Short mmCIF file of C-alpha atoms and ligand atoms in Angstrom, two decimals:
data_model
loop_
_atom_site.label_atom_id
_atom_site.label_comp_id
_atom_site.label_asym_id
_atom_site.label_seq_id
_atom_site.Cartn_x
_atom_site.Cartn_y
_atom_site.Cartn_z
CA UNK A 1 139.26 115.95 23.69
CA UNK A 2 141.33 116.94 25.91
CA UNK A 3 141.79 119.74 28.38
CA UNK A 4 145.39 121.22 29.61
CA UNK A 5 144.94 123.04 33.27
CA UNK A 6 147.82 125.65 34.57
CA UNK A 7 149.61 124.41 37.79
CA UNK A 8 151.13 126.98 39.84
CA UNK A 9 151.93 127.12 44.03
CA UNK A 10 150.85 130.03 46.07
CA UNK A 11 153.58 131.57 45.84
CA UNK A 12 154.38 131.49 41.73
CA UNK A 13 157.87 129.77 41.81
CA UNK A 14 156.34 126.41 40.86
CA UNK A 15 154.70 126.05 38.09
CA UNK A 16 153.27 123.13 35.60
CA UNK A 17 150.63 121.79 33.19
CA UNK A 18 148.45 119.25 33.83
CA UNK A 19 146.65 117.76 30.79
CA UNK A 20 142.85 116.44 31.94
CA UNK A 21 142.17 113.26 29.88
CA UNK A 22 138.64 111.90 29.95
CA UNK A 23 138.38 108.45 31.71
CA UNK A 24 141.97 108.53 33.16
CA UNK A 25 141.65 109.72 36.40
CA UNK A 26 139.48 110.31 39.87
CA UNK A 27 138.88 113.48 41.59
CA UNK A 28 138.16 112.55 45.10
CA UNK A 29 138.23 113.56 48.66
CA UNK A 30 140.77 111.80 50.87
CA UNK A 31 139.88 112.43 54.71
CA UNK A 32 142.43 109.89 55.90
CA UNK A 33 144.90 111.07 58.50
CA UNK A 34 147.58 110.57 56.18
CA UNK A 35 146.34 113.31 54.21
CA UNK A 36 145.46 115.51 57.32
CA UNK A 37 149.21 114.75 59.06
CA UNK A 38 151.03 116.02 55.46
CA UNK A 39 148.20 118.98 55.60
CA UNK A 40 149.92 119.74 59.16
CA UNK A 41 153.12 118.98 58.43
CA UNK A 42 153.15 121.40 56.03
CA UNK A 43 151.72 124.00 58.36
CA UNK A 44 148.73 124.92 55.46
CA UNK A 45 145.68 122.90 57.20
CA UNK A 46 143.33 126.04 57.04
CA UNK A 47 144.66 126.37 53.24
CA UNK A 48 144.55 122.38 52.10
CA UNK A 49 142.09 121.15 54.24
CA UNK A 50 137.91 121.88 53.75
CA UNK A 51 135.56 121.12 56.88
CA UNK A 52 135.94 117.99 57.45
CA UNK A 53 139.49 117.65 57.61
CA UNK A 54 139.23 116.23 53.72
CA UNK A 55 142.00 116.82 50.66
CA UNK A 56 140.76 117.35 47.33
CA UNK A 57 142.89 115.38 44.82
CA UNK A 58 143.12 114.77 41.53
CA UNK A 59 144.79 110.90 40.83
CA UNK A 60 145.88 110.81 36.86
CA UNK A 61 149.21 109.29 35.27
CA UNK A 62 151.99 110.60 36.00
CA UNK A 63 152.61 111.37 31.80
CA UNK A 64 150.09 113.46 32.16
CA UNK A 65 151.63 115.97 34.97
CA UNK A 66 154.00 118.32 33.91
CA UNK A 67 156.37 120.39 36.16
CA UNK A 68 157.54 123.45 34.08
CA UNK A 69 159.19 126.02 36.22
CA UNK A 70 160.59 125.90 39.99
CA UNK A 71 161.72 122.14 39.94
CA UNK A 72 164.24 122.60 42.20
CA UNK A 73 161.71 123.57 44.70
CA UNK A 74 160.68 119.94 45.02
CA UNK A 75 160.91 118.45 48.22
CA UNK A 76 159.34 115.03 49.59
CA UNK A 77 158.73 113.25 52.97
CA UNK A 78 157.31 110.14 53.86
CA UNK A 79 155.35 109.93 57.24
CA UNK A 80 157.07 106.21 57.85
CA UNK A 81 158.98 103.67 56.23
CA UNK A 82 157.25 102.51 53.55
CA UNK A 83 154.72 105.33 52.82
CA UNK A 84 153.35 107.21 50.13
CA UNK A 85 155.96 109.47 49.01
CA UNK A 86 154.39 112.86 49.71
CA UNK A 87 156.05 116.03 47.21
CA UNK A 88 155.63 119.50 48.28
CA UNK A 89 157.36 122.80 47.29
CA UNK A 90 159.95 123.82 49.78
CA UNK A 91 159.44 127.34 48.42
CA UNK A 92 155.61 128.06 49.97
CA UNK A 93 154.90 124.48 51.33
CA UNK A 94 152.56 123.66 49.05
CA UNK A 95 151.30 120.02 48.54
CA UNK A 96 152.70 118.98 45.23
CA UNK A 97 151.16 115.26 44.89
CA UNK A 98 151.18 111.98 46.36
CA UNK A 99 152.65 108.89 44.07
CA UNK A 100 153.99 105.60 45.68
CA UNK A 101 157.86 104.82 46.31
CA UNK A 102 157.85 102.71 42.67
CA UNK A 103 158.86 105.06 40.07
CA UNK A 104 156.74 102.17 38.44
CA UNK A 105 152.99 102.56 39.32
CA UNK A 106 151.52 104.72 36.87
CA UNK A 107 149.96 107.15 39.53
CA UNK A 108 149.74 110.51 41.01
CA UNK A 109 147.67 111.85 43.48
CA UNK A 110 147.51 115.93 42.42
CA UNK A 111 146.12 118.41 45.21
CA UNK A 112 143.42 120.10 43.63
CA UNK A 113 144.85 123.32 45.14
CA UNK A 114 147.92 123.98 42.03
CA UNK A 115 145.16 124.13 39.59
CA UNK A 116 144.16 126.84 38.21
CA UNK A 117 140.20 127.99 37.40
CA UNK A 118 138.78 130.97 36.77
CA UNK A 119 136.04 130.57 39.11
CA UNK A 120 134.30 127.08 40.06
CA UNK A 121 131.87 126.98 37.22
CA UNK A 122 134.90 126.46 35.41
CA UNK A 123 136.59 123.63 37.31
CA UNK A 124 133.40 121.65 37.95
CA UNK A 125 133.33 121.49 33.94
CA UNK A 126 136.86 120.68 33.52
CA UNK A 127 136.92 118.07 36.23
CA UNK A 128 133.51 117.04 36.75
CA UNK A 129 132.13 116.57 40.29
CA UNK A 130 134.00 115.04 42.74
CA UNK A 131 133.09 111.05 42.62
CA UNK A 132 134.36 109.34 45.89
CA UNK A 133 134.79 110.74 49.61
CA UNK A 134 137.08 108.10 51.05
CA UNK A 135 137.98 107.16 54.49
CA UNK A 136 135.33 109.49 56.63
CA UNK A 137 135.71 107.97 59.36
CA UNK A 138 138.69 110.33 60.12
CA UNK A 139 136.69 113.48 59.16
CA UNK A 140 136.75 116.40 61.65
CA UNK A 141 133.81 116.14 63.14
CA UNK A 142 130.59 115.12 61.71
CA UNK A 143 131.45 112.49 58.61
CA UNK A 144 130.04 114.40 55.16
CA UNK A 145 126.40 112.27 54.22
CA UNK A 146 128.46 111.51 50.89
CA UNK A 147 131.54 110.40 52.28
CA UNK A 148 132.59 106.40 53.15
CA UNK A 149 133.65 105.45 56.24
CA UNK A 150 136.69 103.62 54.35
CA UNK A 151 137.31 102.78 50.55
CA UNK A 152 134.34 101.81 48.66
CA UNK A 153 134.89 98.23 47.22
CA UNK A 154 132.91 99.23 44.50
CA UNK A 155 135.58 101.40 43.48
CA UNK A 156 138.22 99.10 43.64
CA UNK A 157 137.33 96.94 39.61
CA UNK A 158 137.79 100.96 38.31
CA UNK A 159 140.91 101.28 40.15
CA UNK A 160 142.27 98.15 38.61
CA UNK A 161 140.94 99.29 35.23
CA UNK A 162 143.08 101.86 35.81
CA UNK A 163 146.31 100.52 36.53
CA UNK A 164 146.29 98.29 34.23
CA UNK A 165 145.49 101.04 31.31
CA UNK A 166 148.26 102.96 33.10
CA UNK A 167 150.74 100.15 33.19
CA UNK A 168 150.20 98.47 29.47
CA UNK A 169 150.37 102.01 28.41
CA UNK A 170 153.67 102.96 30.32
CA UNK A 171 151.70 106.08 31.57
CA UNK A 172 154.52 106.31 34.72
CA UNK A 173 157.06 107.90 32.58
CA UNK A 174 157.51 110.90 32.18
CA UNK A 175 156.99 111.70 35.74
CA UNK A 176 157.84 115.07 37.28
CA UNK A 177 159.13 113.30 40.49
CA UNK A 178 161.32 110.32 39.30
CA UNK A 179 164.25 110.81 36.65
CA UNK A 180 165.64 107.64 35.37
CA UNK A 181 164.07 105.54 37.93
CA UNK A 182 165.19 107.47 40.76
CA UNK A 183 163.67 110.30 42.90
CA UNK A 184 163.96 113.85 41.99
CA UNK A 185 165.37 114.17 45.24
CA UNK A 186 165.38 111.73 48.46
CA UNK A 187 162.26 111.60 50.74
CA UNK A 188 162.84 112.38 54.40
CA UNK A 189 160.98 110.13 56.62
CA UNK A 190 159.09 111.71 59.35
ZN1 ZN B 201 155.89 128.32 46.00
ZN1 ZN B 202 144.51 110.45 52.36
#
């Protein structure tokens, strides 16, 4: 079974679906300083960031991400040459999602932040718990008890897993963010 949550930026311009398939994706906490640098590029760190400087995400295929109103509100940066591709709205400055520079890996980082829940009974049982805290050694102050200091090894087999699924499976297309192999529009590098 399979669950379909709303996506929608602060402001209402951008809007999407996000379908929530069971053993296809992690819902972590990034605390890297990647994360925290897009969080201040964008000017939201009080609104994206908890505590400890951490970014909830939700990583899934890109198939399964939908953009349904407001595309043209996309915009993307890269903090260097090379980077993650980072999408935002350029109507509110939301985070959209992080996916790499291939069009071809079959992943998407979501921020947890576009979905919409009820309340957080709601989202816990859509989404389960969060699973991994990665990189805590950049948290803002104290490091949470549950966090890594880096990535957990043991995570990496499931990450694999993953890909591979994703790639066999051609999971990478449809993607909100790439149109016939190309960009939805061309990342500025910071
Ligand atoms: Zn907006
Ligand atoms: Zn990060």
């Amino acid at each position: 079974m399979s669950n379909v949550v709303n996506l929608r930026c602060a402001c209402g311009t951008v809007k999407g679906k996000l379908k929530i398939v069971p053993g296809s994706y992690f819902h972590v906490h990034c605390l890297c300083c990647d994360c925290q640098s897009f969080a201040s590029y964008l000017k939201k760190e009080e609104n994206i960031l908890d505590e400890h400087g951490g970014t909830e995400l939700f990583q899934t295929y890109p198939e399964y991400m939908e953009i349904t109103e407001g595309s043209e509100n996309i915009g993307c940066i890269q903090l260097r040459e090379k980077g993650l591709y980072r999408w935002h709205t350029t109507c509110c400055n939301m985070p959209l999602a992080n996916t790499m520079a291939s069009p071809k890996i079959p992943f998407v980082g979501i921020s947890a932040k576009l979905m919409q829940f009820g309340n957080e009974k709601e989202k816990t049982e859509v989404l389960g718990p969060v699973t991994m805290k990665a990189f805590g050694k950049y948290s803002k102050g104290d490091m949470p008890k549950d966090a890594h200091p880096k990535f957990p090894i043991s995570y990496m087999p499931k990450i694999i897993g993953f890909m591979l699924k994703g790639m066999l499976g051609k999971k990478n297309i449809p993607s909100p963010f790439f149109r016939n192999g190309e960009p939805v529009t061309k990342a500025k590098v910071l």
